[in-house]
Amino acid sequence: MENESSLPPCGRKCKSGEDVELVARLSTPELELLPLPSRMSCCPEGLTCMLVFAIFAAVLGMFQFGYNTGVINAPRNIIQKFITDVYKARTGSDISEDFRDLLWSLIVSVFAIGGMVGGLIGGSIANKFGRKGGLLVNNILGIIGAALMGSSKISHSIEILVVGRFVIGVNCGINTALVPMYLSEIAPLTLRGGLGTVNQLGITIGLLLSQVLGIEAILGTAGGWPFLFGISVIPAVLQLLILPLCPESPRYLLISKQQESLAREALQKLRCSSLVEEDIEEMKAEDRAQQHEPETAFTEEFRIQPPPVEITICKLLKNRSLHLPLVIGVVMQLTQQLSGINAVLYYSTGLFMGAGLPENAAKFATIGVGLVMVIMTLISIPLMDRKGRRTLQLYGLGGMFIFSIFITITMLVKFLYQWLSYFSVASTLLFVVFYAMGPGPIPWMITAELFSQGPRPAAMSITVSVNWFANFVVGLVFPIMQRFFENYTFLVFTMFLAGFWTFTYKKIPETKNKTFEEISALFRRDEDTLNINGMNVLRNSLQPADLLFEENMQNKPSDQCEFQHRHHCRLRNMPGGPIVEGTPNHVEEAL
C-alpha cells in the first residue's frame, strides 16, 4: 500500500504533465534516487504566493520609513503656528522667529537622529531576535511613536511631538537595516535583484501617500495634521498582524542558529516545494566558507559542529578582508544621499517656485515627483535581474549628472523665457527618473549581497547609519548652500555624482545571479588562498598539522621534491605542528 503524505506546503499541483501525486508521495531520500527530470518542484519556481505575502509584510517597514520622511513637509506652516500658540500659552509672550525656526528644525532633524540610532542597533536586533522577530519587536516602537505624534496637539506639547519623531525615527532606522536583509535572504537567486528593488518601492509609495494626504483638501489643515502623523500606526499594526504568518529567514535559521529542520520547513513554504536541497546545500557552502573567513575560523574543538558566527561592528572593522566590501557599501549609501535627491524631495516646492511656477502648480509638481519615483521603481524591478546592479547604477548616476547640470542652467536663465520654468520641472523629473533607476533601490540591496551571513548584520548597521547621517547633514546644510551658492547649488551635487560614477565603474562588481558565497569570494585576497588538489582554500582555515598538497604548475622530478615524493607536489606542514609524512593524494590516510 502506498505511503500517503501531503502535497507541498502551498497545496498546489504542478502545471506540467508530470505525475505530481507520485512525486508528492515520495520522501526526500527516495526523490534523490529519481532521474533529474523527475526530481522537480511540485509548484513553479520563482514568485510563489507565500514569497509575495512575506515580501508585502516586510516592506511595510520601508513604507513606514518613506511615509515619515515625507509627512513633515506639507504641514510646515501649520506646525510652526502650533509651536507659536503653545509657547504663548505657556509663557504669555510671543516666540521669536529664530527660536521658532530652531524648534521646527529640531522636529525635522530629530527623525534622522533616531534613524542613526536605529541603524546602529539594527544588526544586534537581527542577531538576537532574527530578521522576522526583529521586525515584529520593532513595531512596538512604531506604535509608540505614532501615538506620541498624534497626541501632541491635544496635549499641547511640543516635547511630545519631538519625542514621537525621535521614536519613529528609531523604528524606521531599524526597518532600513532589517527589511533589506530579510528580503535578500528569502529571495531566490534569480529574483534577488528585483525583490531587493521592492525596498525602494515601499519607500516611494510611502512618500507619495504622505504628499497626497498632506494637501489642504485632505489632512494638511490645523485640525488634520495630528491624524496625518497618527496614520503611522496603521503599517505598524498591520505588520504585527500578518508578519507572524510568514516564515523566518531560512539563512538565519540554518547558518546563524544551526536549525536545519526549521530552515528546511521555511524554505518549503517560501518555494512552494518539498525539493529544497539545492538551496540548503548552497547555504551550507556559505556557512563552511564563512567559518574559514579571517577572524571567524573555528578551532579544532569545533571541527564537527562549528558554533554560529556572529561578527560585531568592532570585529568587522578589524577584519581586513571585509574592508573593501564595507567601503563599497558605505559609498553606495552616500550615492543615495549626496546625489541631490533629498534636496529635491525636501525642497522641491521651493525649487519649483524659484523656477517661476505659481505656488499651487509647484505643490502639484512636487506630487508629480513622488508619482514618477513610484512608476520608475516599478519599471526597474524586472530590469534589476536582466541588466544587473552595476549597469543600472552607472546609467542612473550618469543621467543624474547630466540633468543636475540642466537644473543649474534653467535656474540661471529662467528670467529669459516663461517656458524655461517648465523645462526646469522636466529636468527635475528626469533627474528623479534616473535616481529611481539605480541609486535609489540598489544601495539597500547591495550591502546585504556583498556580505556573508556572519558579518551581514554588522555591515548593514554601519552602512545604514551612514545613510541616515548623510540624510541628516543634507537636510541641515542644503538651506545654507542655497543662500551661499544660490543658482549654482546643484553643481555641488554634480561633482559628487561624477565621483560616485567613477567609483562605481572602477570598484563595484556585478552581483547579478551570484550566490552570497560567490560574491564574498570576489573580495578575498590572493595571498589568503592556497590551492589544494585544485581547490582554492583560505590559508587560515587549515589547522596545525593539516597536510597541504599545493599543486605545482610545472612537473617536478621526484629527486627535486623537497620531501622526495613520487608525485610532482610539495608536502608542506602548517606552522605550529609536527612534520607529518604522507603519500600525495591520500590525505585521508595521512590524517
XYZ file of C-alpha atoms in Angstrom:
591
model
C 0.000 0.000 0.000
C 1.343 3.401 -0.895
C 2.609 5.727 1.800
C 0.437 8.810 1.670
C 1.836 12.203 2.515
C 0.635 15.696 1.986
C 1.406 17.801 -1.028
C 3.916 20.611 -0.709
C 3.092 23.460 1.655
C 1.073 25.522 -0.802
C -1.146 22.611 -1.781
C -0.852 23.437 -5.471
C -0.118 20.977 -8.263
C 2.468 21.435 -10.958
C 1.245 22.840 -14.270
C 3.344 20.427 -16.273
C 2.179 16.998 -17.338
C 4.267 15.086 -14.784
C 2.656 12.789 -12.256
C 2.631 15.187 -9.301
C 0.927 12.804 -6.905
C 3.642 10.168 -7.410
C 6.368 12.712 -6.636
C 4.413 14.058 -3.672
C 4.190 10.606 -2.052
C 7.923 10.021 -2.162
C 10.198 11.011 0.696
C 13.258 13.199 0.117
C 15.753 10.257 0.086
C 13.583 8.448 -2.467
C 13.472 11.576 -4.615
C 17.256 11.652 -4.705
C 17.179 8.259 -6.469
C 14.923 9.537 -9.238
C 16.378 10.786 -12.514
C 16.847 14.564 -12.619
C 13.750 15.364 -14.762
C 11.537 13.635 -12.198
C 13.045 15.421 -9.191
C 11.038 18.502 -9.844
C 9.228 21.025 -7.700
C 5.525 20.414 -7.371
C 4.989 24.129 -7.893
C 6.580 26.527 -10.343
C 9.816 28.056 -9.121
C 10.083 31.759 -8.509
C 7.452 34.143 -7.214
C 5.236 31.923 -5.052
C 2.213 33.075 -3.088
C 3.981 32.793 0.282
C 7.020 34.668 -1.010
C 4.824 37.542 -2.257
C 2.989 37.590 1.079
C 6.258 37.687 3.055
C 7.624 40.488 0.854
C 4.478 42.563 1.349
C 4.561 42.059 5.120
C 8.230 43.035 5.386
C 8.088 46.037 3.041
C 5.518 47.687 5.304
C 8.600 48.678 7.326
C 10.096 50.544 4.358
C 6.694 52.129 3.670
C 6.824 53.438 7.242
C 10.229 54.989 6.513
C 9.063 56.672 3.301
C 5.854 57.982 4.830
C 7.533 59.563 7.854
C 10.267 61.068 5.675
C 7.744 62.987 3.583
C 4.944 63.648 6.081
C 6.687 66.599 7.734
C 6.938 68.755 4.609
C 3.338 69.668 3.762
C 2.107 70.967 7.172
C 5.175 73.121 7.869
C 3.333 76.443 8.298
C 0.595 74.830 10.381
C 3.048 73.181 12.783
C 5.014 76.419 13.131
C 1.763 78.116 14.158
C 1.184 75.299 16.670
C 4.659 75.982 18.135
C 3.856 79.707 18.393
C 0.498 79.072 20.115
C 1.912 76.600 22.642
C 4.791 78.894 23.528
C 2.478 81.868 24.066
C 0.064 79.792 26.189
C 2.938 78.738 28.440
C 4.891 81.975 28.734
C 2.387 84.665 27.882
C 4.793 86.202 25.366
C 5.386 85.795 21.656
C 8.111 83.437 20.468
C 10.955 84.884 18.451
C 11.164 83.853 14.830
C 14.669 82.403 15.276
C 13.656 80.255 18.245
C 10.542 79.053 16.416
C 12.660 78.054 13.405
C 15.093 76.277 15.752
C 12.268 74.212 17.263
C 10.954 73.438 13.776
C 14.417 72.295 12.666
C 14.626 70.080 15.758
C 11.292 68.425 14.916
C 12.506 67.743 11.376
C 16.072 66.622 12.156
C 15.390 64.501 15.252
C 13.828 61.911 12.922
C 17.206 61.386 11.223
C 18.985 61.240 14.597
C 16.602 58.477 15.667
C 17.273 56.744 12.358
C 21.022 56.732 13.064
C 20.407 55.159 16.472
C 18.052 52.571 14.968
C 20.508 51.760 12.197
C 23.338 51.157 14.677
C 21.314 48.750 16.828
C 19.587 47.076 13.872
C 22.336 44.482 13.408
C 22.262 43.444 17.069
C 18.478 43.115 16.942
C 18.774 40.976 13.786
C 21.201 38.619 15.568
C 19.217 38.435 18.802
C 15.633 38.157 17.561
C 16.112 37.140 13.926
C 15.042 39.107 10.864
C 11.332 38.443 11.216
C 11.428 38.538 15.023
C 13.305 41.835 14.990
C 10.716 43.417 12.701
C 7.906 42.267 14.997
C 9.577 43.693 18.110
C 10.331 46.935 16.259
C 6.645 47.588 15.628
C 6.231 48.380 19.324
C 8.367 51.474 18.707
C 6.309 52.292 15.622
C 3.050 52.254 17.579
C 4.513 54.321 20.439
C 5.993 56.907 18.066
C 2.773 57.281 16.073
C 0.712 57.617 19.267
C 3.013 60.328 20.643
C 2.970 62.360 17.422
C -0.794 62.036 17.016
C -1.477 63.128 20.596
C 0.897 66.112 20.655
C -1.767 68.669 19.712
C -4.384 67.512 22.193
C -1.725 67.540 24.927
C -0.445 70.972 23.805
C 3.134 69.696 23.989
C 5.974 70.416 21.583
C 8.139 67.975 23.569
C 5.815 65.046 22.880
C 5.984 65.799 19.159
C 9.801 65.857 19.279
C 9.986 62.599 21.269
C 7.465 60.963 18.923
C 9.541 61.947 15.877
C 12.657 60.518 17.543
C 10.956 57.211 18.436
C 9.502 56.764 14.956
C 12.973 57.588 13.605
C 14.490 54.742 15.647
C 11.748 52.466 14.329
C 12.493 53.450 10.724
C 16.260 53.091 11.253
C 15.804 49.507 12.444
C 13.485 48.840 9.498
C 16.084 50.046 6.999
C 18.578 47.564 8.469
C 16.276 44.541 8.813
C 13.954 44.673 5.792
C 16.687 44.574 3.069
C 18.384 41.745 4.996
C 15.190 39.724 5.232
C 14.256 40.202 1.564
C 17.736 39.282 0.301
C 17.780 36.121 2.426
C 14.346 34.800 1.410
C 14.568 35.675 -2.305
C 15.523 33.052 -4.921
C 18.857 33.741 -6.596
C 17.338 34.709 -9.954
C 14.855 37.130 -8.370
C 17.041 38.675 -5.673
C 17.674 41.914 -7.565
C 14.045 42.548 -8.464
C 12.785 41.726 -4.993
C 15.504 43.902 -3.481
C 14.116 46.803 -5.506
C 10.815 46.398 -3.640
C 12.560 48.087 -0.678
C 12.654 51.322 -2.641
C 9.125 50.768 -3.949
C 7.822 50.737 -0.378
C 9.690 53.977 0.371
C 8.404 55.763 -2.731
C 4.786 54.710 -2.133
C 5.060 55.993 1.441
C 6.495 59.293 0.211
C 3.758 59.710 -2.396
C 0.968 58.915 0.067
C 2.329 61.420 2.598
C 2.407 64.112 -0.114
C -1.163 63.380 -1.230
C -2.608 63.234 2.291
C -0.731 66.399 3.241
C -2.539 68.689 0.787
C -5.005 71.156 2.300
C -8.040 69.418 0.838
C -7.348 66.276 2.881
C -5.286 66.399 6.122
C -2.996 69.389 5.614
C -5.096 71.556 7.938
C -4.908 72.817 11.529
C -7.287 70.088 12.641
C -5.990 67.323 10.392
C -2.225 67.308 10.908
C -2.301 65.141 14.095
C -4.134 62.461 12.099
C -1.553 62.873 9.328
C 1.150 61.861 11.812
C -1.001 59.281 13.601
C -1.562 57.285 10.391
C 1.904 55.811 11.023
C 0.260 53.411 13.460
C -1.522 51.575 10.610
C 1.516 49.931 8.916
C 2.926 49.015 12.343
C -0.271 47.275 13.471
C -0.775 45.638 10.076
C 2.736 44.203 10.112
C 2.213 42.907 13.650
C -0.867 41.033 12.436
C 0.421 39.463 9.207
C 4.180 39.008 9.652
C 3.750 36.131 12.182
C 2.174 34.151 9.324
C 5.415 34.403 7.331
C 8.474 32.170 7.794
C 11.716 33.352 9.371
C 14.743 33.794 7.127
C 15.997 30.277 6.246
C 19.602 31.532 6.177
C 19.282 32.895 9.684
C 17.822 29.607 10.907
C 20.420 27.390 9.234
C 23.623 29.431 9.425
C 23.120 31.625 12.482
C 21.000 29.266 14.633
C 22.121 25.882 13.207
C 18.476 24.751 12.959
C 18.387 22.872 9.682
C 14.933 21.344 10.111
C 13.312 24.736 10.701
C 15.269 26.238 7.816
C 14.076 23.433 5.530
C 10.482 23.986 6.612
C 10.746 27.746 5.992
C 12.231 27.150 2.533
C 9.485 24.704 1.621
C 6.880 27.346 2.451
C 8.682 30.078 0.546
C 9.487 27.968 -2.527
C 6.137 26.147 -2.524
C 8.076 22.931 -2.967
C 9.360 19.976 -0.976
C 12.550 19.910 -3.035
C 14.819 22.496 -1.457
C 18.070 20.552 -1.282
C 19.843 22.852 -3.727
C 19.092 25.883 -1.556
C 20.100 24.024 1.603
C 23.409 22.944 0.101
C 24.130 26.474 -1.104
C 23.542 27.780 2.438
C 25.775 25.086 3.893
C 28.506 26.014 1.433
C 28.216 29.639 2.546
C 28.358 28.517 6.170
C 31.505 26.466 5.574
C 33.197 29.312 3.735
C 32.168 31.747 6.463
C 33.735 29.597 9.162
C 37.018 29.851 7.254
C 36.995 33.612 6.805
C 39.628 35.612 8.671
C 38.628 36.395 12.278
C 35.910 33.724 12.132
C 37.799 30.475 11.544
C 36.867 27.929 14.180
C 39.281 25.881 16.214
C 39.857 22.141 16.292
C 37.338 21.502 19.065
C 34.540 22.770 16.814
C 35.503 20.962 13.632
C 32.466 18.658 13.724
C 29.836 21.255 14.698
C 31.143 24.821 14.425
C 29.459 27.487 16.518
C 27.259 30.089 14.833
C 29.372 33.016 13.667
C 28.232 36.483 14.693
C 30.544 39.363 13.887
C 30.236 42.580 15.838
C 30.884 46.025 14.384
C 34.322 46.129 16.068
C 35.316 42.752 14.611
C 34.076 43.810 11.197
C 36.189 46.970 11.269
C 39.285 44.965 12.274
C 38.839 42.357 9.535
C 40.945 43.484 6.555
C 39.296 41.110 4.105
C 35.951 42.834 4.713
C 37.198 46.413 4.341
C 36.631 46.714 0.583
C 33.008 45.458 0.597
C 32.353 47.703 3.599
C 33.755 50.736 1.772
C 31.617 49.863 -1.258
C 28.520 49.558 0.937
C 29.199 52.925 2.585
C 29.861 54.707 -0.720
C 26.708 53.213 -2.231
C 24.659 54.640 0.640
C 26.336 58.021 0.135
C 25.419 57.946 -3.567
C 21.814 57.831 -2.472
C 22.007 60.787 -0.083
C 24.692 63.050 -1.609
C 23.332 62.811 -5.145
C 20.941 65.700 -4.506
C 17.735 63.655 -4.357
C 16.972 64.725 -0.786
C 17.279 68.351 -1.833
C 14.622 67.638 -4.479
C 12.349 65.762 -2.051
C 12.624 68.185 0.875
C 12.623 71.451 -1.039
C 11.008 70.619 -4.382
C 8.103 73.024 -3.885
C 10.519 75.878 -3.182
C 12.704 74.850 -6.115
C 9.742 74.890 -8.496
C 8.542 78.245 -7.177
C 12.065 79.596 -7.565
C 11.999 78.388 -11.158
C 8.918 80.546 -11.787
C 5.922 78.259 -11.123
C 2.923 79.527 -9.118
C 2.584 78.059 -5.605
C -0.337 75.723 -6.388
C 1.353 74.448 -9.549
C 4.586 73.911 -7.592
C 2.761 71.767 -4.997
C 1.229 69.544 -7.668
C 4.606 69.285 -9.416
C 6.015 68.023 -6.112
C 3.354 65.304 -6.033
C 4.355 64.530 -9.630
C 7.914 63.901 -8.388
C 6.604 61.256 -5.982
C 4.468 59.656 -8.690
C 7.404 59.478 -11.118
C 9.518 57.768 -8.448
C 6.864 55.094 -7.904
C 6.421 54.420 -11.637
C 10.162 54.246 -12.366
C 10.813 51.997 -9.374
C 8.173 49.602 -10.705
C 9.861 49.657 -14.113
C 13.288 48.969 -12.587
C 12.127 45.775 -10.801
C 12.380 43.474 -13.857
C 15.463 45.333 -15.131
C 17.478 44.645 -11.982
C 17.980 40.931 -12.742
C 18.255 41.446 -16.506
C 20.702 44.341 -16.799
C 22.461 43.941 -13.461
C 23.056 46.222 -10.484
C 26.320 47.764 -11.691
C 24.953 48.640 -15.145
C 21.821 50.323 -13.780
C 23.849 52.180 -11.161
C 26.126 53.598 -13.850
C 23.190 54.612 -16.056
C 21.404 56.173 -13.092
C 24.377 58.195 -11.863
C 25.226 59.288 -15.400
C 21.694 60.525 -16.068
C 21.558 62.364 -12.745
C 24.896 64.010 -13.548
C 23.565 65.339 -16.871
C 20.236 66.621 -15.545
C 21.772 68.215 -12.456
C 23.640 70.423 -14.938
C 20.365 71.148 -16.774
C 18.700 72.133 -13.486
C 21.507 74.614 -12.844
C 21.249 76.066 -16.357
C 17.471 76.573 -16.096
C 17.925 78.290 -12.728
C 20.405 80.717 -14.289
C 18.376 81.648 -17.388
C 14.800 81.299 -16.076
C 14.205 85.066 -16.424
C 14.690 84.974 -20.199
C 11.604 82.987 -21.206
C 8.490 81.840 -19.340
C 8.642 78.332 -20.802
C 12.028 77.720 -19.148
C 10.263 77.191 -15.815
C 8.567 74.122 -17.312
C 11.902 72.933 -18.686
C 13.207 73.176 -15.115
C 10.346 70.950 -13.919
C 11.072 68.461 -16.734
C 14.789 68.380 -15.829
C 13.914 67.735 -12.181
C 11.538 64.914 -13.098
C 14.169 63.287 -15.351
C 16.697 63.653 -12.524
C 14.263 61.659 -10.362
C 13.731 59.092 -13.168
C 17.437 58.221 -13.268
C 17.607 58.155 -9.460
C 14.792 55.601 -9.328
C 16.587 53.500 -11.963
C 19.690 52.792 -9.886
C 20.908 54.955 -6.980
C 17.510 54.704 -5.294
C 16.964 50.942 -4.947
C 20.462 49.454 -5.366
C 22.181 50.675 -2.151
C 19.545 48.975 0.004
C 20.120 45.558 -1.549
C 23.801 45.528 -2.445
C 25.142 45.725 1.115
C 23.181 42.612 2.006
C 24.598 40.921 -1.107
C 28.244 41.848 -0.517
C 28.498 40.103 2.868
C 28.004 36.548 4.034
C 25.657 35.668 6.901
C 28.048 36.379 9.779
C 29.142 39.953 9.016
C 25.921 40.972 7.219
C 24.043 42.423 10.259
C 27.056 44.467 11.419
C 27.675 45.704 7.869
C 24.034 46.729 7.484
C 24.235 48.620 10.797
C 27.266 50.621 9.669
C 26.069 51.428 6.154
C 22.506 52.275 7.193
C 23.815 54.588 9.933
C 25.973 56.350 7.339
C 22.884 56.735 5.149
C 20.917 58.339 7.972
C 23.833 60.600 8.946
C 24.180 61.827 5.361
C 20.412 62.352 5.272
C 20.681 64.496 8.402
C 23.609 66.519 7.031
C 21.928 67.244 3.678
C 18.701 68.363 5.361
C 20.697 70.652 7.654
C 23.173 72.052 5.130
C 21.099 72.447 1.950
C 19.309 75.674 3.024
C 22.713 77.171 3.847
C 24.042 76.009 0.462
C 21.092 77.692 -1.244
C 21.885 81.018 0.414
C 25.602 80.752 -0.335
C 25.627 79.256 -3.859
C 22.164 80.459 -4.959
C 21.517 79.209 -8.521
C 24.738 77.177 -8.560
C 23.672 74.941 -5.658
C 23.180 71.775 -7.725
C 26.719 71.968 -9.116
C 27.913 70.676 -5.721
C 25.850 67.530 -6.266
C 27.119 67.361 -9.862
C 30.677 66.993 -8.559
C 29.606 64.293 -6.096
C 27.828 62.406 -8.900
C 30.953 62.469 -11.068
C 32.988 60.977 -8.220
C 30.374 58.308 -7.463
C 30.167 57.285 -11.139
C 33.950 56.865 -11.277
C 33.987 54.801 -8.074
C 31.169 52.573 -9.343
C 32.934 51.982 -12.658
C 36.271 51.052 -11.042
C 35.363 49.289 -7.815
C 31.861 47.834 -7.743
C 31.450 44.257 -9.044
C 28.351 42.850 -10.712
C 26.367 40.704 -8.270
C 23.608 39.594 -10.644
C 22.869 35.832 -10.441
C 25.744 35.196 -7.997
C 25.340 33.369 -4.707
C 26.382 35.098 -1.495
C 29.439 32.841 -1.309
C 30.474 33.672 -4.889
C 30.171 37.388 -4.133
C 32.176 37.075 -0.913
C 34.896 35.193 -2.808
C 35.392 38.212 -5.095
C 36.904 40.164 -2.199
C 39.250 37.545 -0.807
C 42.879 38.491 -1.237
C 45.003 36.145 -3.293
C 47.567 35.787 -0.514
C 44.880 34.369 1.771
C 44.179 31.414 -0.542
C 46.105 28.256 -1.346
C 45.463 25.583 -3.954
C 44.757 22.141 -2.540
C 44.143 19.449 -5.120
C 42.696 22.052 -7.478
C 40.528 23.790 -4.861
C 41.104 27.331 -3.557
C 41.080 27.196 0.249
C 41.686 30.010 2.704
C 45.060 29.616 4.448
C 43.672 30.329 7.916
C 41.033 27.603 7.590
C 43.722 24.918 7.965
C 44.689 23.820 11.466
C 48.222 22.919 12.656
C 49.373 19.503 11.420
C 46.941 19.608 8.490
C 48.520 18.405 5.271
C 48.549 20.811 2.379
C 49.213 19.473 -1.106
C 49.819 22.566 -3.213
C 49.767 21.936 -6.927
C 52.795 22.901 -8.932
C 52.214 24.466 -12.295
C 55.254 22.612 -13.664
C 56.095 18.927 -13.367
C 58.873 18.391 -10.859
C 61.149 15.351 -10.962
C 60.949 13.265 -7.841
C 64.575 13.946 -6.932
C 63.778 17.679 -6.758
C 60.786 17.299 -4.497
C 61.755 18.639 -1.098
C 60.200 15.670 0.669
C 61.214 13.222 -2.137
C 57.741 12.101 -3.003
C 56.937 10.188 -6.134
C 54.321 12.756 -7.222
C 55.115 16.259 -8.506
C 53.797 18.045 -5.465
C 55.113 19.715 -2.405
C 54.135 18.479 1.058
C 54.030 21.400 3.419
C 53.200 21.387 7.100
C 51.416 24.329 8.623
C 53.404 26.311 11.211
C 52.995 25.140 14.771
C 52.572 21.421 14.160
C 54.918 18.447 13.756
C 56.020 17.352 10.285
C 53.793 14.557 9.104
C 54.784 12.298 6.239
C 52.164 11.012 3.888
C 51.541 9.853 0.373
C 50.262 12.510 -2.028
C 46.590 12.227 -2.971
C 45.925 10.093 0.103
C 45.121 12.824 2.573
C 42.546 10.754 4.416
C 45.098 8.081 5.340
C 47.633 10.664 6.493
C 45.089 12.364 8.742
